[in-house]
Short mmCIF file of C-alpha atoms in Angstrom, two decimals:
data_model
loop_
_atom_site.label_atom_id
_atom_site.label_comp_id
_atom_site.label_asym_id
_atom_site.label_seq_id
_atom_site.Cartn_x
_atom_site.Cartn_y
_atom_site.Cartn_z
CA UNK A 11 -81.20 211.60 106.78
CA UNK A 12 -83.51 213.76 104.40
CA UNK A 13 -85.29 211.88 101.92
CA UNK A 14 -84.03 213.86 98.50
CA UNK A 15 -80.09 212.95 100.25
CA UNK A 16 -80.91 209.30 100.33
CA UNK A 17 -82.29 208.15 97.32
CA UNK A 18 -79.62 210.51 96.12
CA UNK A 19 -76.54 208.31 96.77
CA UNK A 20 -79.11 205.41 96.37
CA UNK A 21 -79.45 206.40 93.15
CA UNK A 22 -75.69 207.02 92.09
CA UNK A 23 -75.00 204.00 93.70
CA UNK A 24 -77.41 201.57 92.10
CA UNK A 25 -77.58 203.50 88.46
CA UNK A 26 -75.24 199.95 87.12
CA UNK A 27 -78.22 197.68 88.32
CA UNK A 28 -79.60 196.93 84.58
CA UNK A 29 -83.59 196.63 85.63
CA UNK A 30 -85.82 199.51 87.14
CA UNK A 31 -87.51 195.93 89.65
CA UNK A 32 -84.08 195.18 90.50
CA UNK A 33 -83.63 198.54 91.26
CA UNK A 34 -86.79 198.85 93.73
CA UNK A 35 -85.98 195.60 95.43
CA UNK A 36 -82.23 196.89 96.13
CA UNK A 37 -83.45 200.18 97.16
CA UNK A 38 -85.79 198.33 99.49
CA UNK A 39 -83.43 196.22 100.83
CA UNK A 40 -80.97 198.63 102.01
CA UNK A 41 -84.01 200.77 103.70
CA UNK A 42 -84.41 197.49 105.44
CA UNK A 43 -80.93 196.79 106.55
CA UNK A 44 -80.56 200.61 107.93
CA UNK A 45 -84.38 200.48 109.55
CA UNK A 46 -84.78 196.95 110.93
CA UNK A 47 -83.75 196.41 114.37
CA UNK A 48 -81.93 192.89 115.14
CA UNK A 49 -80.51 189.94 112.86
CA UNK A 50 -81.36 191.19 109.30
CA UNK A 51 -82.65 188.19 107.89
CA UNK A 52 -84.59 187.95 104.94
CA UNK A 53 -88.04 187.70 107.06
CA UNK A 54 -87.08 190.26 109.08
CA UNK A 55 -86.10 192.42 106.05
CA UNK A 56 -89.48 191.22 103.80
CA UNK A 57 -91.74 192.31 107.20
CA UNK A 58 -90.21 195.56 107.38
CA UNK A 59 -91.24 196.30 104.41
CA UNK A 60 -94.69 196.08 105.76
CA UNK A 61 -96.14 193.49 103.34
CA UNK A 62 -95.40 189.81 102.27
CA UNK A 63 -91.99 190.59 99.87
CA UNK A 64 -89.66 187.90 101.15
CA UNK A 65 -89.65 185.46 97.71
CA UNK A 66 -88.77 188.90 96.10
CA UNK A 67 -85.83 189.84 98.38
CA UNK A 68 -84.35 186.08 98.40
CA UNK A 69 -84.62 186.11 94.39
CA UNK A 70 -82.96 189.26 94.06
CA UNK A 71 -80.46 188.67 96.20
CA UNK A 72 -79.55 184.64 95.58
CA UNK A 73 -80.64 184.61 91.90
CA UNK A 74 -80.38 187.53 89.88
CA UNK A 75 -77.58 188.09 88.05
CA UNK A 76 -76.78 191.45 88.22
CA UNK A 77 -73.27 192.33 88.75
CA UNK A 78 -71.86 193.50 92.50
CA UNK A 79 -68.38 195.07 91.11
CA UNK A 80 -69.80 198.08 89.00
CA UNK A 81 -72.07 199.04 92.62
CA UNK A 82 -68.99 198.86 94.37
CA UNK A 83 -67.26 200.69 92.07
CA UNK A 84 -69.88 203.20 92.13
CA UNK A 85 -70.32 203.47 95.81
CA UNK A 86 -66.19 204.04 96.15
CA UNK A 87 -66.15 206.83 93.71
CA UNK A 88 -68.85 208.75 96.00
CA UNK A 89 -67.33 208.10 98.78
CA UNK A 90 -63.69 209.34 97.38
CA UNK A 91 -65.59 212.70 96.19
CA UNK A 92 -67.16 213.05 99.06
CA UNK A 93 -65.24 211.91 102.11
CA UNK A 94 -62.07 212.48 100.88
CA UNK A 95 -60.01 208.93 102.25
CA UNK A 96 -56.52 209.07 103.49
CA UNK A 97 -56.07 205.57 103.20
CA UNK A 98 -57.16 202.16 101.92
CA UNK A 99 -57.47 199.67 104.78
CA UNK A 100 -57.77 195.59 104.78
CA UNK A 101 -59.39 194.34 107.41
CA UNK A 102 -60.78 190.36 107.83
CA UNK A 103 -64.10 189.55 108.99
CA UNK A 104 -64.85 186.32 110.78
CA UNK A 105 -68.19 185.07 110.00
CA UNK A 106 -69.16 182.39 112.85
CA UNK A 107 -71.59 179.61 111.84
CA UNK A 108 -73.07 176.89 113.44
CA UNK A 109 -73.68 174.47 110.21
CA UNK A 110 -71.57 173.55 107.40
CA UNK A 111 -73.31 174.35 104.31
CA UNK A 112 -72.65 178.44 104.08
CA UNK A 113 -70.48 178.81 100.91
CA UNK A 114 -66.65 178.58 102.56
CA UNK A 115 -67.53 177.82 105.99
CA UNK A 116 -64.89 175.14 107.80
CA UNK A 117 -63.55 174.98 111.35
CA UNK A 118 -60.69 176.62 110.93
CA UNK A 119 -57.87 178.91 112.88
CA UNK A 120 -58.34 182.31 113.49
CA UNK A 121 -55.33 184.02 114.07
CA UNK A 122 -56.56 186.98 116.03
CA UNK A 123 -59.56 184.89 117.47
CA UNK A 124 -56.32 182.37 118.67
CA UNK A 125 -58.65 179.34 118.04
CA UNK A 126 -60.43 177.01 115.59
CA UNK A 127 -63.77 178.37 115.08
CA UNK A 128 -66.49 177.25 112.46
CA UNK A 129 -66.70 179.92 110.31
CA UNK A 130 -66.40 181.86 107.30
CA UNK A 131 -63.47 184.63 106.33
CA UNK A 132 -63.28 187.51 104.46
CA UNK A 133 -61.91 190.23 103.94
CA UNK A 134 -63.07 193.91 103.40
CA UNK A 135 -61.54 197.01 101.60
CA UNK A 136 -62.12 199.94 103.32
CA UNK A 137 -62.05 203.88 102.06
CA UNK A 138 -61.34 205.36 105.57
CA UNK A 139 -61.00 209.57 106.17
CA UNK A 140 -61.02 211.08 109.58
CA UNK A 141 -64.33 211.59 109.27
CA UNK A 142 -65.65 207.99 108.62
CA UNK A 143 -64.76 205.12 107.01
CA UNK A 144 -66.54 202.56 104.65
CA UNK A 145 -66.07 199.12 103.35
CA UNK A 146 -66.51 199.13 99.34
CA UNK A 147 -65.01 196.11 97.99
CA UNK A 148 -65.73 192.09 99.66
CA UNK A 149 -63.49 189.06 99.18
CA UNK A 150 -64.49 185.38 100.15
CA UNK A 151 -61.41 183.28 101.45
CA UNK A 152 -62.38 179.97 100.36
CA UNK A 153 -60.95 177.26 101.94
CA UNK A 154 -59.08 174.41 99.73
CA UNK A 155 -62.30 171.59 101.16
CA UNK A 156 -64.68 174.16 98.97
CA UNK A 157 -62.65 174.63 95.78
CA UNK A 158 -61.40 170.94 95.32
CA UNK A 159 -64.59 169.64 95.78
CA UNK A 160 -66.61 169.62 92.21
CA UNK A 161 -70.23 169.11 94.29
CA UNK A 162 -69.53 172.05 96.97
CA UNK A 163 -68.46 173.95 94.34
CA UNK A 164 -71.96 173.26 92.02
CA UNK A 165 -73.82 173.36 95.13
CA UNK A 166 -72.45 176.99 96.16
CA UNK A 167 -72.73 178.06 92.84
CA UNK A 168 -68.19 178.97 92.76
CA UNK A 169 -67.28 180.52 89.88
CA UNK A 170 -64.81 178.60 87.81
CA UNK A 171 -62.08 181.32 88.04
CA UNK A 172 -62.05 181.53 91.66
CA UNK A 173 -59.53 179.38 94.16
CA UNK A 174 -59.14 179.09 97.64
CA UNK A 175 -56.74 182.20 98.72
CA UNK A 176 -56.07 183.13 102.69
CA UNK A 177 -57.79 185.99 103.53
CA UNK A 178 -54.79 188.69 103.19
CA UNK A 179 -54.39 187.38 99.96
CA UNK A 180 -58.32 188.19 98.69
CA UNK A 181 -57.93 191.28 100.53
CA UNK A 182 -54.83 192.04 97.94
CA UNK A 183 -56.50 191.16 95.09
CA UNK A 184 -59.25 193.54 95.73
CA UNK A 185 -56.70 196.69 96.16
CA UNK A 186 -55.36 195.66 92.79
CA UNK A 187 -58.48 195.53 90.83
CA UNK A 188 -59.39 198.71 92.66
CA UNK A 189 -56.35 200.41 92.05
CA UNK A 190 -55.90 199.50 88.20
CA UNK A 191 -59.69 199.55 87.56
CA UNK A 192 -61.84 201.83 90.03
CA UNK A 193 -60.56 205.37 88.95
CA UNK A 194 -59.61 206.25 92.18
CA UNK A 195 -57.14 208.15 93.72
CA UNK A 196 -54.32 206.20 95.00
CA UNK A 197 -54.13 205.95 98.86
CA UNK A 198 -51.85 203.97 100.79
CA UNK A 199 -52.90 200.29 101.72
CA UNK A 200 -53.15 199.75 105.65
CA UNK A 201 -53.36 195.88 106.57
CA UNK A 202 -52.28 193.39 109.21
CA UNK A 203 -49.46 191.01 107.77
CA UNK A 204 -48.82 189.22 111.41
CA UNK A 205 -49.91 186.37 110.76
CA UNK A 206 -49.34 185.91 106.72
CA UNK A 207 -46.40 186.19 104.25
CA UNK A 208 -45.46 189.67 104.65
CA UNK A 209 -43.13 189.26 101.77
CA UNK A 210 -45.38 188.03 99.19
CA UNK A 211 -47.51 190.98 100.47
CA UNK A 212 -45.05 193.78 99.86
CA UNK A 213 -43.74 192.36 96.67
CA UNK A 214 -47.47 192.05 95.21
CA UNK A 215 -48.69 196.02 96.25
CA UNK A 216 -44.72 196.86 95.66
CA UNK A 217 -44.69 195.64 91.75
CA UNK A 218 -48.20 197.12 91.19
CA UNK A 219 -46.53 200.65 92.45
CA UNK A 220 -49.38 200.79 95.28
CA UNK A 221 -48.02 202.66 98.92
CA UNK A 222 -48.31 200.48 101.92
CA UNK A 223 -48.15 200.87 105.55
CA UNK A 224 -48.01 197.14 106.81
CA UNK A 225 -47.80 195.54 110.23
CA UNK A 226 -45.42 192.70 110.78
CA UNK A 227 -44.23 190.32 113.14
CA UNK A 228 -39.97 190.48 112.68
CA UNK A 229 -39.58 187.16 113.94
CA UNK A 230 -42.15 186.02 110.85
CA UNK A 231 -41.73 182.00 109.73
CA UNK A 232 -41.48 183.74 106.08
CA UNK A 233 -39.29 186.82 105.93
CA UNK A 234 -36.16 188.58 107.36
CA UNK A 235 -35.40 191.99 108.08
CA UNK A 236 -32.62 192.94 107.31
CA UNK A 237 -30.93 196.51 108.72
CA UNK A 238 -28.99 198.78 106.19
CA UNK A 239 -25.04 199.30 107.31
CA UNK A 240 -25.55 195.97 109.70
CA UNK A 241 -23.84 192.42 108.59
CA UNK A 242 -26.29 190.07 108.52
CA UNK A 243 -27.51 188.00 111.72
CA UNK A 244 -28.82 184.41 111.47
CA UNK A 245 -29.77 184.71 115.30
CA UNK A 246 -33.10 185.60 115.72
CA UNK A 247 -32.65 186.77 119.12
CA UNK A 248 -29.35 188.80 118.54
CA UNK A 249 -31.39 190.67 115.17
CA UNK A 250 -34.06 191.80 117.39
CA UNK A 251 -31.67 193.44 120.05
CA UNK A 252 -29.72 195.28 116.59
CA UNK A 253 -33.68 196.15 115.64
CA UNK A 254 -34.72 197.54 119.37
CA UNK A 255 -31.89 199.19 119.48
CA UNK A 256 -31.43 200.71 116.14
CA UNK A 257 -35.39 202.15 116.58
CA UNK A 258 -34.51 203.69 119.90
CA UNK A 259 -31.89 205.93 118.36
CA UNK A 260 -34.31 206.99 116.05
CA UNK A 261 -37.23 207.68 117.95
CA UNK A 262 -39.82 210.54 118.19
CA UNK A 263 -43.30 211.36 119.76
CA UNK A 264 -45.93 211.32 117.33
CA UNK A 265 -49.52 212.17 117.94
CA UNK A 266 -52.61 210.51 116.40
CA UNK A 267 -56.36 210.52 117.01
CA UNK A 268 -57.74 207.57 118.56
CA UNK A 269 -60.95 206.81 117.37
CA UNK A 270 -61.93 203.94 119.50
CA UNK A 271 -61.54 206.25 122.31
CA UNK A 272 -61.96 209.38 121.31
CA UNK A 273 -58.79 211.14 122.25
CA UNK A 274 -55.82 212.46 121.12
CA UNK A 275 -52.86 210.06 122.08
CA UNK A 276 -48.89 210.20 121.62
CA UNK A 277 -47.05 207.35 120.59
CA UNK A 278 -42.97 207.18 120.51
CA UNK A 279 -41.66 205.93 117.36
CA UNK A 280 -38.67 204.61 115.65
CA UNK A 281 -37.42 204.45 112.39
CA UNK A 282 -34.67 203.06 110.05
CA UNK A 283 -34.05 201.58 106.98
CA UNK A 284 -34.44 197.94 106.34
CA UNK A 285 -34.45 195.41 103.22
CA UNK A 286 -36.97 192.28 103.35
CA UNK A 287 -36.05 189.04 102.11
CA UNK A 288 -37.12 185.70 102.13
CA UNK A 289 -36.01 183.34 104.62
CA UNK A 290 -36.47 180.02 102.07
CA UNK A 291 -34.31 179.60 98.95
CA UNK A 292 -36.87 180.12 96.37
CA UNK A 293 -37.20 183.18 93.43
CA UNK A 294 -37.07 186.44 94.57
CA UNK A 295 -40.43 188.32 94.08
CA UNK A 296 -39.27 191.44 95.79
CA UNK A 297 -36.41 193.55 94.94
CA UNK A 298 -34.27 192.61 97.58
CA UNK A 299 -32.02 195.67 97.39
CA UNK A 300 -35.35 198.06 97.70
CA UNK A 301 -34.88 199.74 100.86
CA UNK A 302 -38.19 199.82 103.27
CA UNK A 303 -38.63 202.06 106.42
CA UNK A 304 -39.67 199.75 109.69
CA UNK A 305 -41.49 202.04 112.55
CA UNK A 306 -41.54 200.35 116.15
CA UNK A 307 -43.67 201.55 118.57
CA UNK A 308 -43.66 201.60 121.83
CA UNK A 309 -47.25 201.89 123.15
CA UNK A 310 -46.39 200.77 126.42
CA UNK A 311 -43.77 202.48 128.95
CA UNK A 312 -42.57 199.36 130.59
CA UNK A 313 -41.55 197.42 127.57
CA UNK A 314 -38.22 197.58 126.45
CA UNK A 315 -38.70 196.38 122.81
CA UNK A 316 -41.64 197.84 120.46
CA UNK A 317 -45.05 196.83 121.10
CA UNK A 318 -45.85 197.37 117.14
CA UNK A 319 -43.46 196.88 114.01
CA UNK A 320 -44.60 198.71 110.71
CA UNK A 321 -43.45 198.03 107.22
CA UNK A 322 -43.58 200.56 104.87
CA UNK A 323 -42.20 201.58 101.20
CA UNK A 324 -43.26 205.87 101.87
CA UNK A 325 -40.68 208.15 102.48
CA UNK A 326 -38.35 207.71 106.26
CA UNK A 327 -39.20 211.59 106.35
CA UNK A 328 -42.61 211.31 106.70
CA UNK A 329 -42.47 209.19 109.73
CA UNK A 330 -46.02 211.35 111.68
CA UNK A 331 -48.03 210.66 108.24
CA UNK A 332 -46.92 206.96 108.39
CA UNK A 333 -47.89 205.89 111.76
CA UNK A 334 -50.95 208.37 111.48
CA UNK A 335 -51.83 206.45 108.23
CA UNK A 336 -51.51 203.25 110.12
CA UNK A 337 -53.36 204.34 113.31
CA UNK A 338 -56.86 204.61 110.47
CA UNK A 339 -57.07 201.14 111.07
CA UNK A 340 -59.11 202.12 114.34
CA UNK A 341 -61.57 203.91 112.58
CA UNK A 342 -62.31 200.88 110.83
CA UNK A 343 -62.23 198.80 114.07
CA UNK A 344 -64.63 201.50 115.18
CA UNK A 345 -67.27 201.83 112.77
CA UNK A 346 -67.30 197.63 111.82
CA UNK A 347 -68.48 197.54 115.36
CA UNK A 348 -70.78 200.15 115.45
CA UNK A 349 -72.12 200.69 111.98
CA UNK A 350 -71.32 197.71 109.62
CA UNK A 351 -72.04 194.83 112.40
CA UNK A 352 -75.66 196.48 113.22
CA UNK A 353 -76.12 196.18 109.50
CA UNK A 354 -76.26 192.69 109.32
CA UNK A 355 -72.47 192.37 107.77
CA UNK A 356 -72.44 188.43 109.37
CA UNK A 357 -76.19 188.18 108.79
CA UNK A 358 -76.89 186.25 105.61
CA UNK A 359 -78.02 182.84 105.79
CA UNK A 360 -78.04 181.86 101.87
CA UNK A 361 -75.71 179.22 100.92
CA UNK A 362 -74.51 180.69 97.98
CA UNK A 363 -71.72 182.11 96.22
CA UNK A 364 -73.63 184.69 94.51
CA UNK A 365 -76.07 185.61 97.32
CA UNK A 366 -73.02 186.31 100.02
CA UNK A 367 -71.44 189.20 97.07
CA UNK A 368 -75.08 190.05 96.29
CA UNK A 369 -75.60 190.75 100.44
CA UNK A 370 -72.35 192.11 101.60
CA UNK A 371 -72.69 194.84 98.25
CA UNK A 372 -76.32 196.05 99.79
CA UNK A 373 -74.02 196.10 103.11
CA UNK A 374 -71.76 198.69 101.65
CA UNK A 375 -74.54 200.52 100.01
CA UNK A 376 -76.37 200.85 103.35
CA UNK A 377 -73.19 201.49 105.28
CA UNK A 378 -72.00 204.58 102.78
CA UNK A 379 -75.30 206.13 103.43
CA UNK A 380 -74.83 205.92 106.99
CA UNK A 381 -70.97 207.17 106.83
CA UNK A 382 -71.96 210.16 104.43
CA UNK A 383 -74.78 211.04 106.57
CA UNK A 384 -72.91 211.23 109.39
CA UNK A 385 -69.92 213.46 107.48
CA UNK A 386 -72.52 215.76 106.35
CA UNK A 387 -74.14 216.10 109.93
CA UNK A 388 -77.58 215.02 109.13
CA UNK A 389 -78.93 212.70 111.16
CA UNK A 390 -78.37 208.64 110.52
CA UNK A 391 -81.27 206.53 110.07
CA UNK A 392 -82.67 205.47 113.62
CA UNK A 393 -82.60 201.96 112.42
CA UNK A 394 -78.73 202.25 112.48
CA UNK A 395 -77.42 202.08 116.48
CA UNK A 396 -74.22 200.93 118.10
CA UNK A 397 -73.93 197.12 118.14
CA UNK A 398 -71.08 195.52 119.60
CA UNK A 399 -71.15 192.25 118.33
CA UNK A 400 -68.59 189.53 118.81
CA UNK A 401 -66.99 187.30 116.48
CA UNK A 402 -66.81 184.18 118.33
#
């Protein structure tokens, strides 16, 4: 990447960062998280730097209190300018750990991992385009053992305002603040509801006017679908034949890039119109009679019901741009594996509150240098290579 294009978005990025040290020590600790090869640990970081700065680095980024939201902000408006995103896409990341002391860190289940695994969540907001993609906003899930307990909490350095949420729920919270105070153009919200509340989901991004393309389990513990000009079914079994077979009369070929593999695939799809409600007796938070298109997929020829079910409150008509919007979510599987995991995205080894934000900001910083590099066609730094790292 040429030198003048670097410090660049460096310095757009970084202008919020009140002190011209603080500055410096950023600057240098983003070179070292695109340069250094391996774990990016503070040592490794402080002895790429080619002289004896660790103190410097682990005071900047576990002590000072500059603030990681107005970088974030400023690295999502470049990257909006400049990459032009289609789409806004929540995705978690599983932190493994082997010790307890990491601010939020608990054995815990992982859905997707389908085990209990010691480890920190989060989630990341991601500006994705064809072109790249690029996480620019971090949430925390703290677990309940971390925000009811006064000395974790002092120890970790918690703000007082913040309480244990699951991760889809963080990940919500940062598409509102980015929506209401980012200045960014709206894009439709892309996240995976399989294994949450998909109706206090859709009824959050739904009342805050936000487009969403959503996957969903229909037989969820927390919602029902419901199809428009059917009587309602209290069988689960008997609503998912009425759902099969109301998406297979509706079904067309749609093609999308696949950017885990490179290649141009074609997916058939069904549509119709649906209502969600909840399955408990409790206030309604969504409109009830709002009507919602559901896409099924069937990436496989040999199964007879969908393989994927997508919630969304765009248009029926634009069925292609919906599943194409939802398909982005591989270019963020992509690029966390090869660009944001080499980056030292599960990295940090500070304890603290403050010091994770602090971290996973420089992360993004580093990251939309690589992603705008790589959209302009210069070269990416050689630090930067594939890295395929697991999560458990």
């Amino acid at each position: 990447m040429p030198e003048d294009v670097f410090s660049a978005i460096l310095s757009r990025a970084l202008e919020s960062i009140p002190r011209s040290d603080q500055r410096r020590w950023a600057e240098l600790y983003v070179r070292g998280l695109l340069t250094v090869d391996g774990k990016k640990t503070m040592r490794a970081l402080a002895n790429g730097a080619g002289n004896s700065v660790e103190q410097s680095l682990y005071q900047f980024i576990t002590k000072s209190t500059w603030q990681c939201g107005p970088v974030r902000r400023a690295v999502a408006q470049l990257l909006s300018e400049r990459l032009t995103p289609r789409a806004w896409v929540v995705h978690p990341l599983v932190i493994t750990k082997i010790g307890e002391h990491s601010v939020g860190v608990e054995r815990q289940w992982v859905a997707h991992i389908g085990r209990i695994v010691n480890c920190q969540q989060a989630a990341g907001v991601w500006l994705v385009s064809e072109q790249g993609s690029c996480p620019v906003d971090w949430r925390l899930a703290l677990p309940e053992c971390w925000t009811e307990h006064p000395e974790r909490r002092r120890r970790a350095s918690i703000p007082s305002h913040v309480d244990s949420s699951p991760p889809e729920q963080c990940g919500i919270g940062a598409v509102d603040r980015m929506a209401s105070e980012w200045n960014l153009p709206g894009r439709p919200v892309v996240m995976d509801l399989r294994d949450g509340d998909p109706y206090a989901a859709c009824a959050e991004l739904n009342a805050r006017h936000i487009p969403f393309v959503v996957r969903i389990d229909p037989a969820s513990r927390f919602a029902l679908l419901e199809p428009l000009q059917q009587p309602a079914l209290a069988d689960r079994a008997q609503a998912t034949d009425v759902l099969t077979a109301a998406l297979s009369r509706n079904c067309m070929p749609v093609e999308w890039y696949d950017h885990v593999t490179d290649t141009v695939r074609a997916t058939s799809v069904g549509t119709m119109r649906v209502r969600l409600r909840r399955r408990r007796a409790v206030p309604a938070q969504l409109n009830e009679r709002q009507e919602l298109v559901l896409l099924g997929a069937w990436t496989s020829r040999n199964r007879r019901a969908p393989a994927e079910y997508w919630l969304s409150n765009l248009s029926r008509t634009q069925l292609g741009t919906i599943y194409r919007t939802a398909m982005l979510a591989r270019r963020v599987e992509r690029d966390l594996s090869e660009v944001t995991d080499g980056l030292g995205a599960r990295d940090f080894e500070g304890r603290s509150f403050r010091g994770w934000h602090h971290h996973m900001t420089m992360v993004s910083v580093a990251h939309a240098a690589a992603a705008l590099a790589n959209a302009s066609g210069a070269p990416v730094p050689s630090g930067v290579r594939p890295a395929r790292v697991g999560v458990a």
